[in-house]
GROMACS .gro file of C-alpha atoms in nm:
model
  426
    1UNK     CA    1   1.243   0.317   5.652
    2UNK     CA    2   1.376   0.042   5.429
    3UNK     CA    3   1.253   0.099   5.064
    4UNK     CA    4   1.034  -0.151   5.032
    5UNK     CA    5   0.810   0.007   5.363
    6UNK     CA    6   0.881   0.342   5.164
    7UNK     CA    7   0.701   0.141   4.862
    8UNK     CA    8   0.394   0.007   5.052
    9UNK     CA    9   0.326   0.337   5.225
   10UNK     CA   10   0.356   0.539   4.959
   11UNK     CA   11   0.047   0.236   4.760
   12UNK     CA   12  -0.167   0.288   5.081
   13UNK     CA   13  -0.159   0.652   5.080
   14UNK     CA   14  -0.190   0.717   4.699
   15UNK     CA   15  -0.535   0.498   4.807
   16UNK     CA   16  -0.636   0.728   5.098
   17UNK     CA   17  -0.799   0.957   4.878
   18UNK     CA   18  -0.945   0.737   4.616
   19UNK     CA   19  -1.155   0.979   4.391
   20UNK     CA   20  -0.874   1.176   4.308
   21UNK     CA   21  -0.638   0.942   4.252
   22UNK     CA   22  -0.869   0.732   4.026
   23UNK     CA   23  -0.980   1.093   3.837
   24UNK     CA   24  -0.543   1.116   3.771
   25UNK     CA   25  -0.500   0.741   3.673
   26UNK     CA   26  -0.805   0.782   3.417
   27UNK     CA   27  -0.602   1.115   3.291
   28UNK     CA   28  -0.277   0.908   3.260
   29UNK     CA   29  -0.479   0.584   3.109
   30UNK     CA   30  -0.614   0.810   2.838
   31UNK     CA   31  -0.203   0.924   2.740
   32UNK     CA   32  -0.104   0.569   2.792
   33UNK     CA   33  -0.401   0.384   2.535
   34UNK     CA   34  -0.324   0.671   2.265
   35UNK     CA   35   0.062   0.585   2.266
   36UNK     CA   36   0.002   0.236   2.290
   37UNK     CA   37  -0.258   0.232   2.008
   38UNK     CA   38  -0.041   0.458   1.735
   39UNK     CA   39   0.275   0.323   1.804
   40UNK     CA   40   0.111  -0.069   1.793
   41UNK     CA   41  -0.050   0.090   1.445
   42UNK     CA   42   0.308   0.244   1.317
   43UNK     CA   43   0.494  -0.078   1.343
   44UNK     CA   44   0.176  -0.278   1.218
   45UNK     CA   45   0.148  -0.063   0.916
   46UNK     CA   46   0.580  -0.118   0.884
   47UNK     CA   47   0.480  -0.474   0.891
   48UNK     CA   48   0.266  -0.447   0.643
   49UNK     CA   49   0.468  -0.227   0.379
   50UNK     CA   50   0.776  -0.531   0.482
   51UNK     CA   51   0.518  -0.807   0.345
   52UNK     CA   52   0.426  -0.580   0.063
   53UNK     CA   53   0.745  -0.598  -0.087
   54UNK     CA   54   0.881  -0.967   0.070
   55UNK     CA   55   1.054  -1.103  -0.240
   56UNK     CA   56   1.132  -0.863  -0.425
   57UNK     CA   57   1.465  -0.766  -0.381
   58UNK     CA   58   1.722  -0.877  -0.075
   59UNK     CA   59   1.962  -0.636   0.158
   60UNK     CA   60   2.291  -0.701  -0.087
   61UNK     CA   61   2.100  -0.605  -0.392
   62UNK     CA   62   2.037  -0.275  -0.626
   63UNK     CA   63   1.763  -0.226  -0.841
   64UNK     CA   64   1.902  -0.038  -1.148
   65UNK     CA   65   1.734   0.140  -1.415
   66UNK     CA   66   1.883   0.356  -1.702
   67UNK     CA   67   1.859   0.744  -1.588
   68UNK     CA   68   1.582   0.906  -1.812
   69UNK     CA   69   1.690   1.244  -1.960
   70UNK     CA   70   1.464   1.473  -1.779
   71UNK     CA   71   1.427   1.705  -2.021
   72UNK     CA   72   1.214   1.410  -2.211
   73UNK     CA   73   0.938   1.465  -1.963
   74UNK     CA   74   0.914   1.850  -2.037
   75UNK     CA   75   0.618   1.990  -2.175
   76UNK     CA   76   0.710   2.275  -2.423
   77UNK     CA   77   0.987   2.410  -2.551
   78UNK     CA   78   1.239   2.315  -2.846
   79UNK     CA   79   1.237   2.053  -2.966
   80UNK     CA   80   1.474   1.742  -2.910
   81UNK     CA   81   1.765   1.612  -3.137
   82UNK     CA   82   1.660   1.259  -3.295
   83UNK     CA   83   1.892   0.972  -3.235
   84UNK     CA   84   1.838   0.709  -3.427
   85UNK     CA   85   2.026   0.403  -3.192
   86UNK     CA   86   1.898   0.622  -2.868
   87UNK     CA   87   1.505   0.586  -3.061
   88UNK     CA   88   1.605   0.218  -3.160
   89UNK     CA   89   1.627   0.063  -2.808
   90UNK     CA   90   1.286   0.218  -2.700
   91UNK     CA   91   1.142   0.376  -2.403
   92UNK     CA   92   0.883   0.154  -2.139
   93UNK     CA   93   0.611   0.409  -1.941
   94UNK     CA   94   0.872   0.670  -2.073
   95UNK     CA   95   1.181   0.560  -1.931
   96UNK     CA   96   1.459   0.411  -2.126
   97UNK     CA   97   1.520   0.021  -2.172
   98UNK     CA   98   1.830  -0.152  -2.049
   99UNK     CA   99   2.029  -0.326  -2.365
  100UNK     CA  100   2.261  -0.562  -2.346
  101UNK     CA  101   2.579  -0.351  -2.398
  102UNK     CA  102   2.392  -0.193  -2.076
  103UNK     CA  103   2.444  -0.495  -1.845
  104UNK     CA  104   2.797  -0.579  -1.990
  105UNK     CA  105   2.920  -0.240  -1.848
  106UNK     CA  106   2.694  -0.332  -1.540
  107UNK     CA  107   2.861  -0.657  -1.522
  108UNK     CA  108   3.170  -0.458  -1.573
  109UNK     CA  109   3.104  -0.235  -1.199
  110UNK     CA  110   3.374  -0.339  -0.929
  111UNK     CA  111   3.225  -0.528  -0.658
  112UNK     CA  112   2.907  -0.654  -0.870
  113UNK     CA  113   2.901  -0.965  -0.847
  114UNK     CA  114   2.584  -1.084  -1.043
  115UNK     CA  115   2.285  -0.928  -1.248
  116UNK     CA  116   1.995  -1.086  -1.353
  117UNK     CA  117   1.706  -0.951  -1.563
  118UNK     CA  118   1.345  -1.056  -1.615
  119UNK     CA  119   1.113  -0.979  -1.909
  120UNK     CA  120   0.774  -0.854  -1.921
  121UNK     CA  121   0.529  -1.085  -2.075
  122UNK     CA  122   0.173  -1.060  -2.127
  123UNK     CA  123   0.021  -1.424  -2.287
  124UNK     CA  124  -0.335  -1.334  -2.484
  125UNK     CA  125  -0.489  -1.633  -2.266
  126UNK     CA  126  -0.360  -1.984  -2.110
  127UNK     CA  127  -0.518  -2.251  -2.262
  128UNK     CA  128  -0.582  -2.584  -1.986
  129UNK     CA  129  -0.522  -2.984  -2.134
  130UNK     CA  130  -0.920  -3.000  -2.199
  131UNK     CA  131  -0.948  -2.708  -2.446
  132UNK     CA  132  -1.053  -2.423  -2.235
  133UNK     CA  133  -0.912  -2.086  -2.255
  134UNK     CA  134  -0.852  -1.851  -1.937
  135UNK     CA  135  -0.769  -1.500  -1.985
  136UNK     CA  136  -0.424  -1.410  -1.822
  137UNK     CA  137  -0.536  -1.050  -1.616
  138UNK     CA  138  -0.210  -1.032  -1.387
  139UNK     CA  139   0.129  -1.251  -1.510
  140UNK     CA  140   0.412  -1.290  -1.299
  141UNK     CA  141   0.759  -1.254  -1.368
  142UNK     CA  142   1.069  -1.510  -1.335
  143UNK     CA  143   1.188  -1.258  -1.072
  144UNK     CA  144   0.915  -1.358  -0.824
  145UNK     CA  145   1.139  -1.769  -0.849
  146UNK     CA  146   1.275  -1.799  -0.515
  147UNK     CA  147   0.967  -1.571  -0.284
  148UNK     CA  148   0.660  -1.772  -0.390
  149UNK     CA  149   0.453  -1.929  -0.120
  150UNK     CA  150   0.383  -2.281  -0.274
  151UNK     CA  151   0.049  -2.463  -0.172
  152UNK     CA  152   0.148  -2.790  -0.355
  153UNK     CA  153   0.441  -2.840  -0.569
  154UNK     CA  154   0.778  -2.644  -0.610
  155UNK     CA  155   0.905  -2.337  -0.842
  156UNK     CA  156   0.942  -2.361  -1.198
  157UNK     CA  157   1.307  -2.465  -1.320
  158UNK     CA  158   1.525  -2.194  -1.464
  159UNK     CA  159   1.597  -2.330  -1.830
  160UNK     CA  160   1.265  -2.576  -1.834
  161UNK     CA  161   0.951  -2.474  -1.965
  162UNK     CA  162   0.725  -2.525  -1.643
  163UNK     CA  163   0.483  -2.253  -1.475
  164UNK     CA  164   0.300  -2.181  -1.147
  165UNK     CA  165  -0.057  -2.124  -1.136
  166UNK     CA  166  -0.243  -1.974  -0.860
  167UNK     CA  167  -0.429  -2.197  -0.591
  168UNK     CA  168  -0.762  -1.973  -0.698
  169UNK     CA  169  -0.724  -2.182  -1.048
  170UNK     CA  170  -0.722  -2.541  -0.903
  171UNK     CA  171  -1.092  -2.542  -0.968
  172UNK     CA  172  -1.070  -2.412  -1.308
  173UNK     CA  173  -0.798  -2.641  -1.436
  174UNK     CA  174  -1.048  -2.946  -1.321
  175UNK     CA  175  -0.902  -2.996  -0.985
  176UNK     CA  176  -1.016  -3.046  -0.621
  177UNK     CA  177  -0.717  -2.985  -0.425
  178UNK     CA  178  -0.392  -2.809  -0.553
  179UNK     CA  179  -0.225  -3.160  -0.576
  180UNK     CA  180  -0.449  -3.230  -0.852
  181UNK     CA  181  -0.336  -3.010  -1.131
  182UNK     CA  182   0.050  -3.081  -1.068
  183UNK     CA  183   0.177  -3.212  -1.415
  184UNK     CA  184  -0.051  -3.077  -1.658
  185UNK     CA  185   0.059  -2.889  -1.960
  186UNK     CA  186  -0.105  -2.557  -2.065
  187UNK     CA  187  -0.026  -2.365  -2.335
  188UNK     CA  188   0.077  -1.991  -2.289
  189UNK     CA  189  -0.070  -1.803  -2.616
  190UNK     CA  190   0.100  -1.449  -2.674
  191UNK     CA  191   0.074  -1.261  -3.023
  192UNK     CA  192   0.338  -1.042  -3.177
  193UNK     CA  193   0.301  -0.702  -3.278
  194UNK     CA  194   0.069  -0.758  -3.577
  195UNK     CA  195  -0.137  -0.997  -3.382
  196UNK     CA  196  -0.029  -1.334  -3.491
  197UNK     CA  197  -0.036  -1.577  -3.222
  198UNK     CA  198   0.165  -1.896  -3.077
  199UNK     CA  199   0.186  -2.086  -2.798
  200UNK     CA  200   0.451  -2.207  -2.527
  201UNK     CA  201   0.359  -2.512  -2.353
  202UNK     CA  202   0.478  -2.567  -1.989
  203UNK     CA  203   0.431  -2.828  -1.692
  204UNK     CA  204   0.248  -2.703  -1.433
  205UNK     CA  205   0.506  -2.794  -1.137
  206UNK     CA  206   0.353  -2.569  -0.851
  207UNK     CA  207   0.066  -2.415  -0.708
  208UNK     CA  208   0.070  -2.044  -0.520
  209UNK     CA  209  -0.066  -1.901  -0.250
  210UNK     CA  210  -0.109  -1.536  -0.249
  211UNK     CA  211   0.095  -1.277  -0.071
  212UNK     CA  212   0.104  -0.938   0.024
  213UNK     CA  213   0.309  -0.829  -0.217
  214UNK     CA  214   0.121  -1.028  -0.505
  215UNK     CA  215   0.384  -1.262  -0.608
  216UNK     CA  216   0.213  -1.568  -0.716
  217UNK     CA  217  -0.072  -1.378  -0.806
  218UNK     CA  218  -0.070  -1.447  -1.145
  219UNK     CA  219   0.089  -1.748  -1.315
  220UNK     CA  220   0.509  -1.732  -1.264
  221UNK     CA  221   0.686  -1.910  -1.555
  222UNK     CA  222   1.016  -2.058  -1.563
  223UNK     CA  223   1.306  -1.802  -1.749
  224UNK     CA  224   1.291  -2.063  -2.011
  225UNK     CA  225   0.883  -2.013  -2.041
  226UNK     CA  226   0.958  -1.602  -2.030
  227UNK     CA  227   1.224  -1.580  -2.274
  228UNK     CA  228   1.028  -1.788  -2.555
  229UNK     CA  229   0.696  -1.568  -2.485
  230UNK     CA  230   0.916  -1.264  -2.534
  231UNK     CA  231   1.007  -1.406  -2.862
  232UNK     CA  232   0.690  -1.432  -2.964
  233UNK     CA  233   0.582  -1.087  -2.858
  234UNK     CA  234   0.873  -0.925  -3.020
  235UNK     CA  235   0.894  -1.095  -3.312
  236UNK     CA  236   0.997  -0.886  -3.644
  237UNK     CA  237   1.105  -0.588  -3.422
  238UNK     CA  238   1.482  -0.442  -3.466
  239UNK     CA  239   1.692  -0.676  -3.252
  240UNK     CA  240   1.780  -0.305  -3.060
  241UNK     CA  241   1.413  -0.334  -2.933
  242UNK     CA  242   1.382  -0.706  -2.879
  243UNK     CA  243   1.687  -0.731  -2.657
  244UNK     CA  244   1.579  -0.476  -2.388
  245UNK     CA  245   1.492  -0.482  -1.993
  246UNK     CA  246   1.319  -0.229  -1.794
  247UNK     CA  247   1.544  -0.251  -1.484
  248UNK     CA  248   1.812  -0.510  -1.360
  249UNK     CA  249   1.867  -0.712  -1.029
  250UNK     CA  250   2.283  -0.606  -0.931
  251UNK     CA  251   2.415  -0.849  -0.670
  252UNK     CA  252   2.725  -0.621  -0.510
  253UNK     CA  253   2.961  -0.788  -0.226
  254UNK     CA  254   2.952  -0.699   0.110
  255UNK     CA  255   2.669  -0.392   0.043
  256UNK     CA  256   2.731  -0.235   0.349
  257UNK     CA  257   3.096  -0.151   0.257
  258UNK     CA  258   3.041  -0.140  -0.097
  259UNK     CA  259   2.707   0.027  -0.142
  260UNK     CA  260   2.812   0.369  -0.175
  261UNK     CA  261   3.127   0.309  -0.437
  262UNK     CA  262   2.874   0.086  -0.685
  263UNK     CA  263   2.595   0.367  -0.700
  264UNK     CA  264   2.895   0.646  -0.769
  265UNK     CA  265   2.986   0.414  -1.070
  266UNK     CA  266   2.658   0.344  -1.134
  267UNK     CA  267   2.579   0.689  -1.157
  268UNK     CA  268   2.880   0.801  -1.369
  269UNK     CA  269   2.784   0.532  -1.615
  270UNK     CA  270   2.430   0.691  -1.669
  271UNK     CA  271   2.241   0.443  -1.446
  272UNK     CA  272   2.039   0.541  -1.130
  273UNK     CA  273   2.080   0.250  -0.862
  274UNK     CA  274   1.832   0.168  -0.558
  275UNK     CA  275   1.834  -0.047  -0.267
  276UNK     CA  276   1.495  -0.206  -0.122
  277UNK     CA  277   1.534   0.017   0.147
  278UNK     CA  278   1.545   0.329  -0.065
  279UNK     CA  279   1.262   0.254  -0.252
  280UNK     CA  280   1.049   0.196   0.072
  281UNK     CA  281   1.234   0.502   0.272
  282UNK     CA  282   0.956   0.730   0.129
  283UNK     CA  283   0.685   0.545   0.211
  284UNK     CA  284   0.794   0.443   0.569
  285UNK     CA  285   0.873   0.883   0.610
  286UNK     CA  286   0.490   0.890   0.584
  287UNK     CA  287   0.435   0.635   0.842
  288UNK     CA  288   0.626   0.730   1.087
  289UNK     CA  289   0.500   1.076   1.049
  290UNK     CA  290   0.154   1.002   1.068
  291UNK     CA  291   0.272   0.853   1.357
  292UNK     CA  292   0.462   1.113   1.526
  293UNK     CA  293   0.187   1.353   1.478
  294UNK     CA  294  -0.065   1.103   1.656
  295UNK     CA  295   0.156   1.040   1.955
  296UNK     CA  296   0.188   1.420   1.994
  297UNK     CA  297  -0.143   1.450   2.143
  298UNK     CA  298  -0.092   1.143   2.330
  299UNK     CA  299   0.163   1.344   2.510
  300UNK     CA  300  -0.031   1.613   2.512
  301UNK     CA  301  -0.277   1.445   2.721
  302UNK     CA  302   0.011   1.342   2.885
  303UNK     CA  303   0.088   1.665   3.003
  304UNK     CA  304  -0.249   1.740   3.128
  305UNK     CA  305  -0.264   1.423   3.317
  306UNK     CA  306   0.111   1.527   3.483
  307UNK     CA  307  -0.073   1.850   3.581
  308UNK     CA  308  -0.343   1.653   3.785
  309UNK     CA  309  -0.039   1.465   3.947
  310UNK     CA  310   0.106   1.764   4.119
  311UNK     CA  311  -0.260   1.880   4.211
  312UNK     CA  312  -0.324   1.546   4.400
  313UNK     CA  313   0.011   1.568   4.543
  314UNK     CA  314   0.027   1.904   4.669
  315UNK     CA  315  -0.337   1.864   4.858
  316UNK     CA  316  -0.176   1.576   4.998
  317UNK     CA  317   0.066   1.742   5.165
  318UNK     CA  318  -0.144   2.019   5.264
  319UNK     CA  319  -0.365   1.744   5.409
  320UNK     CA  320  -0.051   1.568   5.610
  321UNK     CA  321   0.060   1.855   5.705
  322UNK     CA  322   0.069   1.735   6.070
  323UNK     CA  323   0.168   1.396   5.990
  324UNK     CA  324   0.486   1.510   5.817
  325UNK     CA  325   0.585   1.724   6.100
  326UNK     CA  326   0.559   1.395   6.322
  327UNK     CA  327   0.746   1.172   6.104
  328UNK     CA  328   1.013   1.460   6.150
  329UNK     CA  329   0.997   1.446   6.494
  330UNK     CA  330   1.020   1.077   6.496
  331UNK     CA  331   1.385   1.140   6.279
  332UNK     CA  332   1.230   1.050   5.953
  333UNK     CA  333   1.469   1.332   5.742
  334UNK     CA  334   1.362   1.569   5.405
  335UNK     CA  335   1.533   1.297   5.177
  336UNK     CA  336   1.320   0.999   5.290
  337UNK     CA  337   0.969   1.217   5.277
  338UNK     CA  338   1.093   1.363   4.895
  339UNK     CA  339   1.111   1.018   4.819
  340UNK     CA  340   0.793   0.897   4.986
  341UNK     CA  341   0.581   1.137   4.773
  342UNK     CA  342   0.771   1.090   4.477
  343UNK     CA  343   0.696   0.681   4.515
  344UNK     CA  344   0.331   0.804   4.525
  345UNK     CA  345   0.350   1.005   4.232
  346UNK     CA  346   0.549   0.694   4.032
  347UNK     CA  347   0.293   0.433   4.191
  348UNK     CA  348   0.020   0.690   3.986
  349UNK     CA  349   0.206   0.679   3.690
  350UNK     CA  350   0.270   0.278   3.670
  351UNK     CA  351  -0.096   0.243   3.738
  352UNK     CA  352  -0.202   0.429   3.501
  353UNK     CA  353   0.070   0.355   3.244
  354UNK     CA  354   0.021  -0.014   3.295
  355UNK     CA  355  -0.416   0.034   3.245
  356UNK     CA  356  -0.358   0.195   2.934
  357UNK     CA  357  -0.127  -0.010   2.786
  358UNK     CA  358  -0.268  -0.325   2.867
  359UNK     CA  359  -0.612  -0.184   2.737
  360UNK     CA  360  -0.423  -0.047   2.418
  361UNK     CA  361  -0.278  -0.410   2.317
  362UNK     CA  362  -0.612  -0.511   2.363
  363UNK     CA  363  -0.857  -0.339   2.167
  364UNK     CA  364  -0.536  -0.298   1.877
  365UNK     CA  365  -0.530  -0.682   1.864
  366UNK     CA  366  -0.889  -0.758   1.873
  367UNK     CA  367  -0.953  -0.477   1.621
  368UNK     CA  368  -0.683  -0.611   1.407
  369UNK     CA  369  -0.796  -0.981   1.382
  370UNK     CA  370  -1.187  -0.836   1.341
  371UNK     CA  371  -1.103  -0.620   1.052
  372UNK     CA  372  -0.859  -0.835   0.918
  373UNK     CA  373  -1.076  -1.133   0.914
  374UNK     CA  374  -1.377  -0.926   0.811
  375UNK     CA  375  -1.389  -0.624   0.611
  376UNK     CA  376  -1.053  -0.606   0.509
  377UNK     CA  377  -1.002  -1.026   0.450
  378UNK     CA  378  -0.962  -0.966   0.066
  379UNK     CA  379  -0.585  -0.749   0.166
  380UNK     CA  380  -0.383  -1.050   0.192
  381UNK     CA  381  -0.112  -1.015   0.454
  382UNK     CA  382  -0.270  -0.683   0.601
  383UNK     CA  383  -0.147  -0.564   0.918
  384UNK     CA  384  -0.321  -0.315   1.078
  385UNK     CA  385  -0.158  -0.383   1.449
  386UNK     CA  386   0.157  -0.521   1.585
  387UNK     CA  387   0.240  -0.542   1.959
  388UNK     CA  388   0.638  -0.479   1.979
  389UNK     CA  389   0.705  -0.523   2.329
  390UNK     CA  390   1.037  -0.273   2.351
  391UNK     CA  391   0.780  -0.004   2.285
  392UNK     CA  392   0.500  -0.106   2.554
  393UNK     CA  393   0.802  -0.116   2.749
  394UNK     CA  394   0.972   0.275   2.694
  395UNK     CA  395   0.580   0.393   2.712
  396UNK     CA  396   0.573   0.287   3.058
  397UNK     CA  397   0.899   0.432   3.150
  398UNK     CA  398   0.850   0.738   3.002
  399UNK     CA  399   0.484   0.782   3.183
  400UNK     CA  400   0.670   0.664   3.505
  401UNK     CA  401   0.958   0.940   3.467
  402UNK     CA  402   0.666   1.201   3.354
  403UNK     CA  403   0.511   1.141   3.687
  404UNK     CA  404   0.817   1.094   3.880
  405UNK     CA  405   0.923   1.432   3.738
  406UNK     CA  406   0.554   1.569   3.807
  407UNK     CA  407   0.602   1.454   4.172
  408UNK     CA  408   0.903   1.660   4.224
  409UNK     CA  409   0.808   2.003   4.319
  410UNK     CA  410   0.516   1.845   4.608
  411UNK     CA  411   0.771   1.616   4.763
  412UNK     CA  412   0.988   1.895   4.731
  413UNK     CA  413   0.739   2.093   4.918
  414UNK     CA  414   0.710   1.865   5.175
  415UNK     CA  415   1.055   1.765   5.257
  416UNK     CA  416   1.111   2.159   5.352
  417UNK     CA  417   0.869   2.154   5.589
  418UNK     CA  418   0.996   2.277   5.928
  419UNK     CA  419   0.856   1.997   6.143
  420UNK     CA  420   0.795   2.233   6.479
  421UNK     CA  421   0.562   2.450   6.226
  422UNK     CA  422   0.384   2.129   6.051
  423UNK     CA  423   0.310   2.004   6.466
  424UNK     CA  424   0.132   2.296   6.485
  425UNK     CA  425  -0.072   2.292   6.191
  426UNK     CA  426  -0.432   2.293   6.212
   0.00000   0.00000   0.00000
């Protein structure tokens, strides 16, 4: 029997007995939409936490901080040793601030290449050409130059004093269509540490769209723009305290050789030095276990439904008892019936595997673009589902070799059979 005969017989009888084939399939359908369903909502959620953080940071650079003394954060105990230059540079949410000696020896690290900095800047309130004023809830950084998602325009200049604005202030700026507000000046009010204020006025060259992980969110000025607002805010504070970062951008050549060598150096120098992919390695542990845990009773109901396989398969064989015996007879030998009841039991499993994924990608898109266009529309970039179709491929091999592996001991069973003894069967 060539193996395509071997493959039709084995369809038409898995069909003979339709109940309890269709009561298996529904087992393995159940195994097959679970695994499609978490795995499609692992990588969607992966997706998501990628957009999140799209722009800020790229695969050959470190984020570096200074290393706070831990000791700082303890509650208790004796107290600390003033230092008056260590007290002079200053401390941001309680970590220290990168000086400029700081980047010099940064600079300094073999295999850095280039570090750039950004400062934080909060303006009072933006003030439009016709008078108005506009609080300033969320501003963006200089760092974001280079990731924004422009609706009109282009990106603010490095040493000219132009901004961004969001496309959710076209209206308020007097305009109809993003186009419209391209060119205007605004001023950029921020007050120093007593509370007197000035202004910084900048072109508006560009307008944002929003993205997942908020850059252009908020107005993004030009380093020009940042650095004269930062001036503003710092003004009369100990140059040690105006000239400070909270963290640093560290270009390093080839990072896959290199990466290693610059964080030991780093490190030795008192800095602590991250990749983008160490900063998200925590959060992508959580996904993936979430995940795991979910596709553990997908197998699980796997298992059951491999149970039910061997049940249909073994009454099959008690019911072609006979027939086996004859197709013996007729020189049909034990390695051609093992693999006719093993085809059954795989023709099962691809059934089944191929029901439940197809109805898995289905209900995970059509719940994605409902929920994501509904409820959920304010989460810009959300992904809640992604179809990766290496996965929906390996869930349909590994339900084929469950059941191939399932139909094993019946086709086993059968192919001993003594074919005299089956003839005689009643």
């Amino acid at each position: 029997m060539k193996a395509t005969d071997l493959a039709g017989t084995a369809l038409a009888n898995t069909m003979r007995a339709k109940l309890r084939t269709f009561l298996t399939v529904v087992a393995i359908v159940i195994g097959a939409f679970t695994l499609t369903l978490t795995s499609g909502l692992g990588a969607g959620i992966n997706k998501f936490v990628d957009n999140m953080v799209e722009g800020f940071g790229s695969p050959d650079q470190l984020t570096v901080m200074k290393q706070a003394d831990p000791t700082s954060f303890a509650a208790g105990g004796a107290p600390q040793e003033y230092e008056p230059d260590e007290a002079a540079a200053g401390e941001m949410f309680g970590l220290p601030l990168l000086t400029a000696a700081d980047l010099d020896r940064i600079r300094d690290t073999e295999h850095v290449t280039e570090v750039e900095t950004a400062r934080l800047v909060e303006p009072e309130y933006i003030e439009g050409e016709d008078g108005r004023q506009w609080q300033v809830p969320f501003m963006g950084s200089s760092f974001e130059i280079g990731a924004l998602s422009l609706a009109a325009g282009r990106e603010p200049a490095a040493d000219a004093a132009e901004v961004t604005v969001p496309q959710d202030w076209v209206e308020a700026l007097g305009g109809q269509a993003p186009e419209d507000v391209l060119g205007q000046t605004v001023t950029l009010v921020a007050a120093d540490p007593l509370g007197k204020q000035d202004g910084v006025e900048a072109e508006v060259v560009g307008v944002t769209e929003p993205m997942a992980s908020g850059s252009g969110s908020g107005p993004v000025p030009s380093g020009e723009v940042e650095t004269r607002l930062h001036e503003i805010q710092t003004a009369g504070l100990p140059e040690a305290q105006r000239d400070t970062f909270f963290s640093a951008s560290v270009t390093v050549a080839d990072m896959a050789a290199n990466e290693a060598a610059v964080k030991a150096a780093l490190a030795d120098e008192g800095y602590s030095a991250q990749t983008l992919e160490d900063q998200l390695g925590p959060i992508r542990g959580i996904i993936d276990a979430v995940t795991w845990v979910l596709n553990g009773f997908a197998l699980i109901a796997l298992l059951a439904a491999s149970f039910g396989i061997i049940n249909t398969l073994l009454m099959a064989v008690q019911e072609r008892t006979r027939e086996i015996g004859l197709m013996k007879a007729l020189g049909m030998t034990g390695r051609k019936i093992f693999g006719l009841f093993t085809m059954e039991a795989v023709v099962i499993g691809l059934l089944g595997s191929l029901i439940g994924v197809g109805l898995g990608v289905a209900v995970g898109v059509v719940a994605n673009q409902v929920l994501t266009e509904g409820a959920l529309s304010g989460v810009t970039g959300l992904v809640l589902y992604a179809v990766e179709p290496l996965s929906l491929a390996l869930i349909v091999l590994l339900i084929v070799a469950i059941a191939f592996l399932a139909g094993t001991l019946p086709a086993a069973r059968a192919a001993r059979k003594d074919p005299i003894e089956a003839l005689r069967y009643e």
